[in-house]
PDB file of C-alpha atoms and ligand atoms in Angstrom:
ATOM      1  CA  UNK A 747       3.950  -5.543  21.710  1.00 52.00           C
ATOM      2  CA  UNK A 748       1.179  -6.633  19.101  1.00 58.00           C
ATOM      3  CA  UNK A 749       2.424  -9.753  18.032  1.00 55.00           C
ATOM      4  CA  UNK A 750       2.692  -8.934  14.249  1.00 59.00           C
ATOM      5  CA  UNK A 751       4.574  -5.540  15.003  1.00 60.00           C
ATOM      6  CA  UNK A 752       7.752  -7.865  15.940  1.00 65.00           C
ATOM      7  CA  UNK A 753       8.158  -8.217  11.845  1.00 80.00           C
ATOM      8  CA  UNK A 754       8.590  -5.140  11.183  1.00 92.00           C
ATOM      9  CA  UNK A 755      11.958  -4.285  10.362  1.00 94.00           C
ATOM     10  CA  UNK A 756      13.112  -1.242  12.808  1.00 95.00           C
ATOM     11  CA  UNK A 757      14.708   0.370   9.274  1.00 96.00           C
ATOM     12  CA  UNK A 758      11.496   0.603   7.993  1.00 97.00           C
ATOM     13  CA  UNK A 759       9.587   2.225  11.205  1.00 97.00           C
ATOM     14  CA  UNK A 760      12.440   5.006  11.671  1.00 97.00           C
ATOM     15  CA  UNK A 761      12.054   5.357   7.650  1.00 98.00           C
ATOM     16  CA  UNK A 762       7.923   5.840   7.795  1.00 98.00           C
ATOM     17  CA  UNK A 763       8.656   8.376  11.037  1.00 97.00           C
ATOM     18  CA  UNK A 764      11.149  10.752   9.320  1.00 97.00           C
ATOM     19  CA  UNK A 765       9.588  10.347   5.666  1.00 98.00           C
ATOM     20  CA  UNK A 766       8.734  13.820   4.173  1.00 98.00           C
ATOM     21  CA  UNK A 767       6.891  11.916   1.383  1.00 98.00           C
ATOM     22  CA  UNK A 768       5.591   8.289   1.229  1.00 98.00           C
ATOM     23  CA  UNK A 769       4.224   6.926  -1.908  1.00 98.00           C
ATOM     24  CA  UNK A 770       1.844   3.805  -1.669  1.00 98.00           C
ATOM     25  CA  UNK A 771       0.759   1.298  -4.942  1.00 98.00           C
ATOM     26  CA  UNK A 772      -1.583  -0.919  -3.969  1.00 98.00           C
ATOM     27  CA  UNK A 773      -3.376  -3.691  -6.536  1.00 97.00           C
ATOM     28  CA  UNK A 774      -6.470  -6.232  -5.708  1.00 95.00           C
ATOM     29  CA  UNK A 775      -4.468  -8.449  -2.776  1.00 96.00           C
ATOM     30  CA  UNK A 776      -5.746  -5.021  -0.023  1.00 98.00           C
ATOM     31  CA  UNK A 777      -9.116  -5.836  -1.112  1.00 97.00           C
ATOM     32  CA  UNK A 778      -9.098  -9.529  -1.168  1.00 96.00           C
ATOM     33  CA  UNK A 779      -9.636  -9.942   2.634  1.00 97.00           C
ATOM     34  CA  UNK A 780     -12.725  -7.260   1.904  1.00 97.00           C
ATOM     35  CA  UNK A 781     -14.444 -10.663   0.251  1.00 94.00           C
ATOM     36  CA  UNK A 782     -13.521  -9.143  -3.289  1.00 90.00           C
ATOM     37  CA  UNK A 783     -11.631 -12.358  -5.337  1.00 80.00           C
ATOM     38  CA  UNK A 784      -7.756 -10.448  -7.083  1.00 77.00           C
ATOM     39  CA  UNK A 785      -8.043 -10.917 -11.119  1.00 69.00           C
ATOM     40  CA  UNK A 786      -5.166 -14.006 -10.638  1.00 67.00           C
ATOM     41  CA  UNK A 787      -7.840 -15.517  -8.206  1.00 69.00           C
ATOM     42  CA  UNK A 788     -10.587 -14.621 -10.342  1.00 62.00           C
ATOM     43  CA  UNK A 789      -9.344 -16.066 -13.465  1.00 58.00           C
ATOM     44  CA  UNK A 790      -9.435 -19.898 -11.793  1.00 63.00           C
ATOM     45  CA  UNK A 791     -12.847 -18.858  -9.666  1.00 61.00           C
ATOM     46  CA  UNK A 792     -15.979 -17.006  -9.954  1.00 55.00           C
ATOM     47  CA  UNK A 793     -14.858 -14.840 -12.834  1.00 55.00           C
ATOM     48  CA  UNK A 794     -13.176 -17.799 -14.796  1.00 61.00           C
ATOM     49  CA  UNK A 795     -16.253 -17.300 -17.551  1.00 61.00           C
ATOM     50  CA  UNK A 796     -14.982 -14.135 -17.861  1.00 60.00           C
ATOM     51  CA  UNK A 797     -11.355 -13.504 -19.737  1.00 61.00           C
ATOM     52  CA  UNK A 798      -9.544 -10.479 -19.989  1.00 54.00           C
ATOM     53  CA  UNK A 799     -10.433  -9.937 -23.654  1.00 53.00           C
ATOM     54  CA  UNK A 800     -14.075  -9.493 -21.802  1.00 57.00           C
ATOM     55  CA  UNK A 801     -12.802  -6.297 -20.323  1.00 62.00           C
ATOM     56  CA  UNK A 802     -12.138  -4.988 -23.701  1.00 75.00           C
ATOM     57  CA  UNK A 803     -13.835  -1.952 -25.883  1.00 83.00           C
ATOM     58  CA  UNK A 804     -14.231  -4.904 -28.637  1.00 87.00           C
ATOM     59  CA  UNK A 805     -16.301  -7.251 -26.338  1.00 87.00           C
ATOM     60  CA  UNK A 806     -17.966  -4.142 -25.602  1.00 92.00           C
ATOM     61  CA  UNK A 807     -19.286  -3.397 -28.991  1.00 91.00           C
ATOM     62  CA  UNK A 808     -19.856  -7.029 -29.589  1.00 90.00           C
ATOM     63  CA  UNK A 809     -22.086  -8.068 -26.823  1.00 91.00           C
ATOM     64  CA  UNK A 810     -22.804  -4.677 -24.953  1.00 94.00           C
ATOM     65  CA  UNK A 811     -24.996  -6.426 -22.454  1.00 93.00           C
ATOM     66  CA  UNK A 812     -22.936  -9.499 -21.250  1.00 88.00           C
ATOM     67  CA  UNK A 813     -19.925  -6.743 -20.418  1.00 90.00           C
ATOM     68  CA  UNK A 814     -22.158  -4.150 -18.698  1.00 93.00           C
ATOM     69  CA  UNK A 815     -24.263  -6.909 -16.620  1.00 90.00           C
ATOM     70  CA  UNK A 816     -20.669  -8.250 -15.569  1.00 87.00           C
ATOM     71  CA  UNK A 817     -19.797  -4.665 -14.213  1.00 90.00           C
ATOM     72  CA  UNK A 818     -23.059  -4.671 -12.696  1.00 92.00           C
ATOM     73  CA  UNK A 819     -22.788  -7.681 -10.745  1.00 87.00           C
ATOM     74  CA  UNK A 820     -18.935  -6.210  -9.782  1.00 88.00           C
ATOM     75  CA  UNK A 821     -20.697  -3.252  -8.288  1.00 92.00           C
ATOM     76  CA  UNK A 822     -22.848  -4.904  -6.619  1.00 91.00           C
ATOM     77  CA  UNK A 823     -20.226  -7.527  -5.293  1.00 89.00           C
ATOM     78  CA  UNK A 824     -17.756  -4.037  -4.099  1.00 92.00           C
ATOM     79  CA  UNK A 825     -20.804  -2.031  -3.238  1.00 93.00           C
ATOM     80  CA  UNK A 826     -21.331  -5.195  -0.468  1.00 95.00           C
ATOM     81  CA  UNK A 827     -17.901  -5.437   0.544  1.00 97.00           C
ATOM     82  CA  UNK A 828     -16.603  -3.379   3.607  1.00 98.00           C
ATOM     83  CA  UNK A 829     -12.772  -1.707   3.463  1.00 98.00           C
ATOM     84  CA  UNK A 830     -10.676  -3.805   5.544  1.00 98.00           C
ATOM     85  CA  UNK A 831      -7.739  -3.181   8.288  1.00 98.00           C
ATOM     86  CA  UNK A 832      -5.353  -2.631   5.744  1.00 98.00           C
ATOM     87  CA  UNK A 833      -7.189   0.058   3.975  1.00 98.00           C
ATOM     88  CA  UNK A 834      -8.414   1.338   7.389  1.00 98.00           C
ATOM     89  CA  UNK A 835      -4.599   1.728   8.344  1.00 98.00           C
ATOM     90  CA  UNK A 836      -3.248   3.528   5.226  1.00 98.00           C
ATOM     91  CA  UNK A 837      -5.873   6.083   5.703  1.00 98.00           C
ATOM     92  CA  UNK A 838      -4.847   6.626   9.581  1.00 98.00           C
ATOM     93  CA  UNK A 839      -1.083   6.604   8.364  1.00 98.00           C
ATOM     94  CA  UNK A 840      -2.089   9.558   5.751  1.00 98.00           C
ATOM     95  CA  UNK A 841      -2.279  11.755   8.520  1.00 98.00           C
ATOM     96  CA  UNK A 842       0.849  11.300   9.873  1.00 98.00           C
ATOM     97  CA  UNK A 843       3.086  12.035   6.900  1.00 98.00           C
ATOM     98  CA  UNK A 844       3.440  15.437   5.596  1.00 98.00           C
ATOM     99  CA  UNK A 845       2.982  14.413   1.629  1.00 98.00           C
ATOM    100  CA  UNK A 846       1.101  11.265   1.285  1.00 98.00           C
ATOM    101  CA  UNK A 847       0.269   9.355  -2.317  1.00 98.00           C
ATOM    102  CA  UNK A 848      -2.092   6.864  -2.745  1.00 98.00           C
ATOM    103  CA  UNK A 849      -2.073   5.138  -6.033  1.00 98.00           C
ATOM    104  CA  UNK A 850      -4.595   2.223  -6.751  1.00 98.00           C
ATOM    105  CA  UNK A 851      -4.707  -0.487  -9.753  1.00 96.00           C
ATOM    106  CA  UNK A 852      -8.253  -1.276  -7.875  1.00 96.00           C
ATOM    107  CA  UNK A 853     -11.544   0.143  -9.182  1.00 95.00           C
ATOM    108  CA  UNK A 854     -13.790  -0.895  -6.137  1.00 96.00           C
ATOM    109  CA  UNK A 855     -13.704   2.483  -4.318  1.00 97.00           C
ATOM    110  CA  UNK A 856     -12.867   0.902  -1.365  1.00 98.00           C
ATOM    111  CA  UNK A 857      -9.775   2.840   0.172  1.00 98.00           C
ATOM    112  CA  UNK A 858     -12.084   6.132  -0.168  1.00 98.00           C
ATOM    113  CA  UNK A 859     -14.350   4.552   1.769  1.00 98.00           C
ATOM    114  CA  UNK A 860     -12.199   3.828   4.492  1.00 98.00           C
ATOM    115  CA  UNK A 861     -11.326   7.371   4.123  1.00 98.00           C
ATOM    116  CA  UNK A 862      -8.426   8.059   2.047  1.00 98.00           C
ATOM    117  CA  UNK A 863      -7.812  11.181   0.632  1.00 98.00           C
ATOM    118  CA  UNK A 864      -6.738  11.600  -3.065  1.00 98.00           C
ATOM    119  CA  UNK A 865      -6.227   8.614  -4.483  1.00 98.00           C
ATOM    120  CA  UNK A 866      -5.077   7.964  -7.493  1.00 98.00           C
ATOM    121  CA  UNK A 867      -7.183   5.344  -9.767  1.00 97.00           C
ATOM    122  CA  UNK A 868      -4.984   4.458 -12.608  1.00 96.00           C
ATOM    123  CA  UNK A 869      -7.504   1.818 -14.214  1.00 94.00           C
ATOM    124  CA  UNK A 870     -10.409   3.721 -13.512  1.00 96.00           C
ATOM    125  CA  UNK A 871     -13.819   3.200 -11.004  1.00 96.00           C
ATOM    126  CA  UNK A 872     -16.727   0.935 -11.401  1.00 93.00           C
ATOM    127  CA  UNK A 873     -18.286   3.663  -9.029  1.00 95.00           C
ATOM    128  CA  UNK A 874     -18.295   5.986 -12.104  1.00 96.00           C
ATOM    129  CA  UNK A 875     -19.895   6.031 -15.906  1.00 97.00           C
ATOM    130  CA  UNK A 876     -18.931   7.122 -18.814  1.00 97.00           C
ATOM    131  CA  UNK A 877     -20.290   7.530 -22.443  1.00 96.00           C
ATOM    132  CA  UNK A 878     -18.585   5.037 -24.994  1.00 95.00           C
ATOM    133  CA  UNK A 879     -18.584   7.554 -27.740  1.00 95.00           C
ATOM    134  CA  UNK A 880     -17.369  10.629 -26.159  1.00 95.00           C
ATOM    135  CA  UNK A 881     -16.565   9.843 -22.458  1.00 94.00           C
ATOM    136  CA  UNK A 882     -19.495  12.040 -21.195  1.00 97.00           C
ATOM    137  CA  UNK A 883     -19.482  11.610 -17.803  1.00 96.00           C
ATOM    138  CA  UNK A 884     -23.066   9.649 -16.594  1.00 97.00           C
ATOM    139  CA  UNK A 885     -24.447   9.914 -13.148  1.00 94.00           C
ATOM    140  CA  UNK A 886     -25.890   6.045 -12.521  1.00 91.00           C
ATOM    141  CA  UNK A 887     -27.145   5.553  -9.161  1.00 84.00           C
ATOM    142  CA  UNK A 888     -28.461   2.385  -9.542  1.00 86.00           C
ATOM    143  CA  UNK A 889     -27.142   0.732 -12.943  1.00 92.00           C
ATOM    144  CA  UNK A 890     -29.406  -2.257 -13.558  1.00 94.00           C
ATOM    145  CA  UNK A 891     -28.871  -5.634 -15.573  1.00 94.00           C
ATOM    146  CA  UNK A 892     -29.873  -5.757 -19.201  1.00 95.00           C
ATOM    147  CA  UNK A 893     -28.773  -3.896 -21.953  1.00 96.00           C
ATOM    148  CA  UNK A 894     -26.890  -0.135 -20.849  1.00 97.00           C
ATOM    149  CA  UNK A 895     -28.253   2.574 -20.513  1.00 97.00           C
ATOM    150  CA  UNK A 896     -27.567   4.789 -23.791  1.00 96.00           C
ATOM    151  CA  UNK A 897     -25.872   8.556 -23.069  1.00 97.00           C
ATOM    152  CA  UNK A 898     -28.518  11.372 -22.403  1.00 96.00           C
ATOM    153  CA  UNK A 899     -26.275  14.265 -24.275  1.00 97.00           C
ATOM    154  CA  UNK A 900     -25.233  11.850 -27.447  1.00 96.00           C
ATOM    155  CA  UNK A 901     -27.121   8.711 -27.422  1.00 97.00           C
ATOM    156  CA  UNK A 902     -23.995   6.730 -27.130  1.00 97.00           C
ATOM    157  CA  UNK A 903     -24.155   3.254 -24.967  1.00 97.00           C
ATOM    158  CA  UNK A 904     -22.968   3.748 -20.688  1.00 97.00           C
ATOM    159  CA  UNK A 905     -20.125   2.116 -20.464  1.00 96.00           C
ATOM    160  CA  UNK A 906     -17.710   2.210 -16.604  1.00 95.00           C
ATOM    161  CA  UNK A 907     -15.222   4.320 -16.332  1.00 96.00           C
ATOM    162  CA  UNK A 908     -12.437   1.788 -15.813  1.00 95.00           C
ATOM    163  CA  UNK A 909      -9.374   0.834 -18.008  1.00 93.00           C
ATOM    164  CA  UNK A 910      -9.829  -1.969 -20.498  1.00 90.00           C
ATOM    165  CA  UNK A 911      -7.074  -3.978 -22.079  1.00 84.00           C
ATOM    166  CA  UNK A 912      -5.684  -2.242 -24.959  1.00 86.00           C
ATOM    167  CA  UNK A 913      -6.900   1.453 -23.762  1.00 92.00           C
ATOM    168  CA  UNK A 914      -4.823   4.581 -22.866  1.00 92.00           C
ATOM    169  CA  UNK A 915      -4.704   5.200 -18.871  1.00 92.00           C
ATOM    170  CA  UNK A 916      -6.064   8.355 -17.504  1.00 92.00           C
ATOM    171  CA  UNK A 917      -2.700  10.496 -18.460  1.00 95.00           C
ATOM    172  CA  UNK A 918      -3.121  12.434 -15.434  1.00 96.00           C
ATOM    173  CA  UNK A 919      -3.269   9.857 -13.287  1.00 96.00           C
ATOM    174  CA  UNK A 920       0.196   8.406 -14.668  1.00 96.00           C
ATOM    175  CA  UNK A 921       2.031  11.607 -14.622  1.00 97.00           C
ATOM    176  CA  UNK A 922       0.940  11.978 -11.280  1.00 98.00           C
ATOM    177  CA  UNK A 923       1.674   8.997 -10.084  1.00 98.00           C
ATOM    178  CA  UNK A 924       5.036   8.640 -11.839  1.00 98.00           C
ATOM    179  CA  UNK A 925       6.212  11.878  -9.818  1.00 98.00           C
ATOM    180  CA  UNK A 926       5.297  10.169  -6.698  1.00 98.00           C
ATOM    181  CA  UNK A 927       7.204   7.373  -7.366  1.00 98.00           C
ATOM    182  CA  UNK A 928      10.110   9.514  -8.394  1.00 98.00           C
ATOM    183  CA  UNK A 929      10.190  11.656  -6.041  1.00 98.00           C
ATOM    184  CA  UNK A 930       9.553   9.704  -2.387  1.00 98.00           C
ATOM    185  CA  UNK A 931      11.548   8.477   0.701  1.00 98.00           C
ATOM    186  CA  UNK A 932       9.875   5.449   1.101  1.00 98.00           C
ATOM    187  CA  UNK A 933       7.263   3.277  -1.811  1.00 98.00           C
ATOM    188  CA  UNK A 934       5.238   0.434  -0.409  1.00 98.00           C
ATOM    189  CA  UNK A 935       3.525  -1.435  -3.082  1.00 98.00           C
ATOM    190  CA  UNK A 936       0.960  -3.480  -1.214  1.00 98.00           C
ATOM    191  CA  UNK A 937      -1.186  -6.428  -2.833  1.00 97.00           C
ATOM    192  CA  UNK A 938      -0.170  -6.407  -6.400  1.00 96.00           C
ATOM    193  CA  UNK A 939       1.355  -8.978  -8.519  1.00 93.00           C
ATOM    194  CA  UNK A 940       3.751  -6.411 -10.266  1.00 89.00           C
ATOM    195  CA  UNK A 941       2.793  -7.399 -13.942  1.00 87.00           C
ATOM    196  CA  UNK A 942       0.568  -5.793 -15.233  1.00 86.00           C
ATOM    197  CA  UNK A 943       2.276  -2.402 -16.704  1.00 88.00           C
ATOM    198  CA  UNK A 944       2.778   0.803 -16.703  1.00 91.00           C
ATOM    199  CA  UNK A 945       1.529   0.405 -13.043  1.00 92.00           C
ATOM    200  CA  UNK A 946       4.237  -2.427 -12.438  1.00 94.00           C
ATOM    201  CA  UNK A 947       7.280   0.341 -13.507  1.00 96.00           C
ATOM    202  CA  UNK A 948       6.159   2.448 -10.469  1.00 98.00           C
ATOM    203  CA  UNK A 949       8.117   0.758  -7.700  1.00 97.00           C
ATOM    204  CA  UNK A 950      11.561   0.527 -10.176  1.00 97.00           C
ATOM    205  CA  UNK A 951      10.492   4.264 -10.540  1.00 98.00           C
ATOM    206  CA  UNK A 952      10.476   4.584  -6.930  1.00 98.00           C
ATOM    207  CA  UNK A 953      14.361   2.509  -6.754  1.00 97.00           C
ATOM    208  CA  UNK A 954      15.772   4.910  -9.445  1.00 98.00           C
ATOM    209  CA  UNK A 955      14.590   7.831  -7.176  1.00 98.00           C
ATOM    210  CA  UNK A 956      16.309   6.216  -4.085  1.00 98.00           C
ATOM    211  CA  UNK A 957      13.502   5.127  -2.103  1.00 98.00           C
ATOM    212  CA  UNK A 958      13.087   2.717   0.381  1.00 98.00           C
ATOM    213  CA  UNK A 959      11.148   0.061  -1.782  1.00 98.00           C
ATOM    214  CA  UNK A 960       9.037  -2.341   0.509  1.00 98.00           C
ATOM    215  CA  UNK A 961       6.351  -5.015  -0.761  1.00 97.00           C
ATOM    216  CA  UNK A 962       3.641  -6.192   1.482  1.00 98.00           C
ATOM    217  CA  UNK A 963       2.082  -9.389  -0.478  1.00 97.00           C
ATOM    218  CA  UNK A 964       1.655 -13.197   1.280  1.00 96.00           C
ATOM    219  CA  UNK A 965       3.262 -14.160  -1.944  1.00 96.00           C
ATOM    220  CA  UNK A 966       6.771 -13.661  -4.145  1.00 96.00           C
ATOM    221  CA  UNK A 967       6.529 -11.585  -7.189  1.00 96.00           C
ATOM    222  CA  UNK A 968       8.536 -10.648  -9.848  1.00 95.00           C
ATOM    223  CA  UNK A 969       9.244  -7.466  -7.799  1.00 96.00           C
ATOM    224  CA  UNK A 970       9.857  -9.321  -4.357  1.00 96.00           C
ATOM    225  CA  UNK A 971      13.978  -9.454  -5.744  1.00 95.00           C
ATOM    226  CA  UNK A 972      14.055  -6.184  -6.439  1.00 96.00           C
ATOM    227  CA  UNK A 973      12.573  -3.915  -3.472  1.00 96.00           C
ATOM    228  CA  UNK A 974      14.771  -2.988  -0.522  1.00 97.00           C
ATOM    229  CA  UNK A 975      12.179  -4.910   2.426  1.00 97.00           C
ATOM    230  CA  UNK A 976       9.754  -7.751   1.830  1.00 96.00           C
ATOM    231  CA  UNK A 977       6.611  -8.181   4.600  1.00 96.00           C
ATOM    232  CA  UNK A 978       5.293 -11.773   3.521  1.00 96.00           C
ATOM    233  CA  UNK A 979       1.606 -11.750   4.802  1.00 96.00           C
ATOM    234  CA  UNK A 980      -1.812 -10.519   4.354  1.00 97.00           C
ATOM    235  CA  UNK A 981      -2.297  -7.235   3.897  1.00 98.00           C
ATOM    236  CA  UNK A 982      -4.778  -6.535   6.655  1.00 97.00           C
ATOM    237  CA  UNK A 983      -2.929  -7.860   9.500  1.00 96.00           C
ATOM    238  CA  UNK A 984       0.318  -5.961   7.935  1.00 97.00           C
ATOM    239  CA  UNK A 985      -0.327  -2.790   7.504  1.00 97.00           C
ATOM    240  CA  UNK A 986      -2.104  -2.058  11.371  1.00 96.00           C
ATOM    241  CA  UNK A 987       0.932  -3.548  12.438  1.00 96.00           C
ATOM    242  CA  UNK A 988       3.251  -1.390  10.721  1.00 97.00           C
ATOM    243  CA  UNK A 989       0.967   1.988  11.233  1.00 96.00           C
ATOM    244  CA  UNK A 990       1.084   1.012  15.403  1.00 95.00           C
ATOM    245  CA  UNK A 991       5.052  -0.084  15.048  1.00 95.00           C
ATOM    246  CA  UNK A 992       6.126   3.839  13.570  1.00 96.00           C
ATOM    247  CA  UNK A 993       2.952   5.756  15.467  1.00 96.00           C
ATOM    248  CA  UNK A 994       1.801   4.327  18.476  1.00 92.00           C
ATOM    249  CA  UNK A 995      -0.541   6.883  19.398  1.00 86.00           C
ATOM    250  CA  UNK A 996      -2.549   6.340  15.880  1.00 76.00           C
ATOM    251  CA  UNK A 997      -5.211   4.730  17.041  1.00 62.00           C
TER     252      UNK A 997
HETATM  253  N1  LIG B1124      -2.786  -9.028   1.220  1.00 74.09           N
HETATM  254  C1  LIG B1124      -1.844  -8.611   0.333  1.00 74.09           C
HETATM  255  N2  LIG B1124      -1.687  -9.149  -0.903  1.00 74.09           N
HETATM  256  C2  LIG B1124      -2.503 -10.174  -1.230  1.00 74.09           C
HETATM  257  C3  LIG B1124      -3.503 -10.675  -0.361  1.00 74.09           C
HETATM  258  C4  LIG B1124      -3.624 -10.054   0.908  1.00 74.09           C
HETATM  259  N3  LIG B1124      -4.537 -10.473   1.803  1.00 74.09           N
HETATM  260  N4  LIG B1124      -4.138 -11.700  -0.992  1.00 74.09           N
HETATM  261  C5  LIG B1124      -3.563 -11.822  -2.218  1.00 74.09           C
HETATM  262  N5  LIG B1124      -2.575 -10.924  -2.354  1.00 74.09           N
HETATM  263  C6  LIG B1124      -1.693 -10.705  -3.501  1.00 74.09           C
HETATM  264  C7  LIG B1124      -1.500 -11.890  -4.411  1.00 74.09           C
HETATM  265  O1  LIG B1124      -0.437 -12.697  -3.926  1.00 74.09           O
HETATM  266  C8  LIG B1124      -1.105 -11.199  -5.720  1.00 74.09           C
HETATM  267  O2  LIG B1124       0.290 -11.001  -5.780  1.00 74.09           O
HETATM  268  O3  LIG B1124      -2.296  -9.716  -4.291  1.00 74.09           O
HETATM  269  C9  LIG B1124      -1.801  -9.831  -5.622  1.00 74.09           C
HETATM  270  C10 LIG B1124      -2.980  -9.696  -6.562  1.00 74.09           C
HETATM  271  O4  LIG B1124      -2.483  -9.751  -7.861  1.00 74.09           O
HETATM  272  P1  LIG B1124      -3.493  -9.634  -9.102  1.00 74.09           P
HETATM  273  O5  LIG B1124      -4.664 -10.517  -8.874  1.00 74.09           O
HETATM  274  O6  LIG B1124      -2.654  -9.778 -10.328  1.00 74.09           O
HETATM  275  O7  LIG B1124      -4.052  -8.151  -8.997  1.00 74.09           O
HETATM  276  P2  LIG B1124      -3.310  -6.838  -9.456  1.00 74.09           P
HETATM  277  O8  LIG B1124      -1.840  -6.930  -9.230  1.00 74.09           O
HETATM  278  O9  LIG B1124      -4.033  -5.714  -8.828  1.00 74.09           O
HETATM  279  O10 LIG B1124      -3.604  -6.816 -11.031  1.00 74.09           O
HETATM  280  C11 LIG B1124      -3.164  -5.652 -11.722  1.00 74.09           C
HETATM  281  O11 LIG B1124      -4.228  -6.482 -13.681  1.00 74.09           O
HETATM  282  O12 LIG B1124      -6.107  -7.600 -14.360  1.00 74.09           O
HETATM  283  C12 LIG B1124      -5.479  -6.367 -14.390  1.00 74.09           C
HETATM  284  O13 LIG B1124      -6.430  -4.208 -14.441  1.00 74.09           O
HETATM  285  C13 LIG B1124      -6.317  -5.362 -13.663  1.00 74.09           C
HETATM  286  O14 LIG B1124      -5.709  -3.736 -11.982  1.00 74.09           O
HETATM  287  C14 LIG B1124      -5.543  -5.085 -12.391  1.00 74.09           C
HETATM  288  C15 LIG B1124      -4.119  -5.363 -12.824  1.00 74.09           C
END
């Protein structure tokens, strides 16, 4: 037996095989050992010029080109980065459950890449551009630094299509992902550091609905009390294990 297939707990293999519907939440820890630095990281390291209130429509329209060369250089940072084991493995374990959610906090792209199918992006996609003034979508294949781009239907400045502080999330996107959390046998909320809301209320959401609530994160969160199973460790080497512990034919 794979070495780190021993911790998982038996409850939660026999859960994962029997599941009708499995709801996942994953935040920046499943792309961290992809080479992309998590915000909490971030905020002591590379990004520490950078505060949240840089992410912000306000920052935008005060220094449009500092903001959009910062999402840039993101792009460019993801666009190098390769999905990892753990994202590999959630995409193999979508096949194996009849209904399957995927709901990200991540922008990066990266679990499509490793071939998961309709995932949810609740802050958005640096992959994708939007108009500031009217949120006309923009097709950027290679956004450049310097000032943005300005929109071709309304002259507006590009701006990414991702969440900033202080802005409503995509309201499908929550409603869908609120009814996945509602309504699953088992949540896993991988990588996240459970405070950042709404996105944090989804595994409680998941609890109230009588789930099996499991967090995969090398560290203890606010939520780590709370959830039914804890699997302390990275991401990557967690999630293989888990998807060869409840399918060993997956391969
Ligand atoms: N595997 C799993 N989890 C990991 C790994 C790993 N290899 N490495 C780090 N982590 C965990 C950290 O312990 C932390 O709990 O990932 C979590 C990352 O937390 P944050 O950096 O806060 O990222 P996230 O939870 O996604 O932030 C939520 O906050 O800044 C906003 O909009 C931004 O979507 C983001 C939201």
């Amino acid at each position: 037996m794979h070495p780190d297939m021993r911790v998982i707990p038996n409850e939660l293999i026999a859960a994962l095989r029997t599941a009708r519907r499995v709801t996942v939440l994953t935040g920046a820890g499943i792309s961290a050992e992809s080479g992309v630095p998590t915000f909490r990281e971030a905020q002591a390291g590379l990004w520490s010029h950078y505060h949240p209130e840089d992410r912000h429509p306000d920052a935008f329209q005060r220094n449009p080109q500092l903001v959009w060369e910062w999402y840039v250089w993101r792009r460019q940072l993801v666009s190098a980065a390769q999905p990892n084991a753990g994202h590999a493995a959630l995409a193999v374990m979508q096949t194996y459950v009849p209904q399957w959610t995927l709901i990200t906090q991540n922008v990066d792209g990266l679990h499509q890449r490793a071939g998961s199918q309709g995932v949810i992006e609740l802050h958005g996609s640096l992959l994708r551009y939007v108009c500031s003034a009217r949120q006309h979508i923009v097709s950027l294949e290679a956004p450049a630094m310097g000032m943005p781009p300005v929109c071709p239907r309304c002259g507006s400045l590009v701006r990414p299509d991702v969440v900033w502080f202080g802005e409503p999330l995509p309201v499908a996107a929550m409603v869908e992902a609120f009814e996945a959390a509602a309504h699953c046998d088992v949540f896993l909320s991988i990588g996240t550091s459970g405070v950042v809301q709404p996105a944090a209320s989804l595994p409680l959401e998941a609890l109230a609905g009588g789930a099996l609530t499991v967090e995969i994160n090398p560290d203890e969160t606010p939520l780590s009390r709370r959830v039914d199973l804890t699997l302390r460790g990275p991401a990557g080497q967690l999630l293989p294990a888990l998807g060869r512990a409840a399918w060993p034919d997956a391969d």
